Amino acid sequence: MPPFPTALPASPRPAFPASTVLGYPRIGPRRELKRALESYWSGRSTRADLDQAGARLREQTWRRLAELGLAGLPSNTFSLYDHVLDTAVLLGAVPSRYRDAPDPYFAMARGTDGLAPLRMTKWFDTNYHYLVPEIDADTVFKLDASKPLGEVREARALGFETRPVVVGPVTFLLLGSALDRLDEVLGCYEELLGALAAEGVAWVQLDEPALVGDRTAEELAAVRAAYERLGAVAERPGLFVSSSFGDLGESLPVLAGTPVEAIGLDLVRGSVPVAGLGGKIVVAGVVSGRDVWRTSPGRALAALGALRASRVVVSTSCSLLHVPYSLADETDLEAGLRGRLAFAEEKVAEVVALADAHARGAAADAHPGDWAADASLAGDDPSVALLADDRPSIALLPVEERSPYPVRAAAQAGHLRLPPLPTTTIGSFPQTGELRAARAAVASGTLSQADYERRVEAEIERVIRVQERLGLDVLVHGEPERNDMVQYFAEHLDGFAVTRNGWVQSYGSRCTRPPILHGDVSRPAPITVRWATYAQSLATQPVKGMLTGPVTIVAWSFVRDDLPLRDVVFQVADAIRDEVRDLEAAGTSIIQVDEPALRELLPLRRAAQADYLEWAVAAYRRATSGAGDRTQIHTHLCYSDADQILAAIDGLDADVTTIESARSGARILGAVSAFGRGLGPGVYDIHSPRVPSADEVESLLGRALRALPVERVWVNPDCGLKTRTYEEVEASLANVVTATRRLRATLAT
Ligand code: GLN
Ligand code: ZN
């Protein structure tokens, strides 16, 4: 490594454009990519058709960004499935078992008949899922730059110069738990820089969001080594290292000490650094890529003005991948709310307007152009005032706690009279195409609400009968009335709005339509009681009431930013508590409050985690605190790394916790012995169409019984059954019941 950053480009490179975005949605304004993918996967179209659909979407994006006046256009932000998977392919990290598949890329993404896909997990603290790079002794890194180079050429043919975006080497290796392979991987990045320079590319963006987390001295040394080495490449584009989702903290001085020319800062989550930017260009993320609110021009211009850098570029805090395309379709939204919103297109317009205002030297309190002339933006920034710490927090209001667990457990045992190893499911049963069509028909006015409700009732009856036939102990109604476990509640609570076309990519072709939590939350009327009582009226076994927990509702929505997140979650908790009380009053003896997103909101920095877990747990307890001793409260969580927050899960104080386990090889059982109440580690991996045999289930149950006392073990699948078929579900659950009966018989002797 050279002692000094010496290499200078042969000719001065063009200045970094004044405005840009770190990335853009890619699923298509009408989810065109979803349709193209699903058509290709089902064999209705060819790979060439799919590639053409991708090219059309890229062209549309570049044209739109240019039309909106954005100066710096990114490329290689498009992906057919996932940008981390694209990076693995770029670097040659394709495990050998996929190489002979007809389409290795989608084999890694989705698996084939004989091959499981790569592991998938959430991208930092977002709800986007990426494929985890699999790097082991067999991995031979080898550059294949065809995708980024192809996109540069494609854009150029349309008349656009672009900045290719690639996941940076440190983040890529940290995601693949293989930082020890840095040397090899840097060889590929060096080669990539050379290839891009030869193509005449002026700037490249290397995304390093992992640098906003806690990094060890060794990891920081890797950051330094990586960017000194890449900076020393003789012929290369300008290096722009971007960060997102928080402050760079101790990574900033390290990065600033390397020869990279530009550093990207998240100035929405993070703050303006007081010093240490050296002579770098700062790409200032003042427009949030994580929420749907309009940017306060006063705040943004103040941040831009406070940056001490050689040049300030206006940008987004992260890729706009996490927000929907455009507000243009949202004509149903109430005008006052609509005026406060910005989706991707509107955010690009903000970036452009702010860059313009900043260039004109607009003072922090000025209102740039027509953009700020909009009344909803009128200079004052309500969020600033409301965030002040002296605002009384509803979190401090006391709630009555439930009785100690032994008291509750005794009351419930007497009331419910369940056998040992009670069997149950997580809530949803297969969602049929007919029900989805019926919901669409209600929305378009071709099916009456009464007819729709009769169909839901018929489906509930079917679900109850199936469970009775199978011999399950605690039944569910199957959730047929719910389009989605969060959206359904959002539609029935005040303070939320739902969009028509606000789709956001979750993974691959999967999109969600997060509701917008914009006002104070309350529950005008009972939401689930009607269906719960109907289901119970059909059955003699207990039927669980089924609710989504406050953290999950908030995590999977776009949330107002004028209140601390904690207070918003507590408002939702109070609404759920009303529902718990009403369910109980209507005779429901078991109520499940799901919190599958508890882990997702965990702050990236360890220093902030304890505080989060404390209020998140408090919110859950608040939501369930209305239940009497005889009412059994269940919760459900699903992620393989639950062991990391097991103490918090225990703190929820639910009487029974069902949790994903089968999918991750029952790893969690190693950590649950201290768990004080009922626990159902999943014995059936619902993510796969495979039907587990009774022997397999019995062996998993046997392991649970070695880790936990028998009176605390529940028997259930890993998660809801919504995405499976009835055929798979009935066969699997029959085996679950068989295995349970065998074990009960052994216990009895
Ligand atoms: N009750 C929900 C269901 O069964 C839980 C889903 C989830 O954990 N994501 O579908
Ligand atoms: Zn689940």
Coordinates of C-alpha atoms and ligand atoms in Angstrom, one line a residue, residues 426 596 636-638 660 718-720, ligand 2:
I426 CA -50.4 -19.0 14.6
P596 CA -43.2 -10.2 14.7
H636 CA -46.1 -14.7 18.4
L637 CA -42.7 -13.7 17.0
C638 CA -40.9 -15.0 14.0
E660 CA -40.2 -19.6 14.8
D718 CA -43.4 -21.6 12.9
C719 CA -45.7 -18.9 11.6
G720 CA -49.1 -18.3 10.0
Ligands
ZN2 ZN -44.8 -15.3 12.2

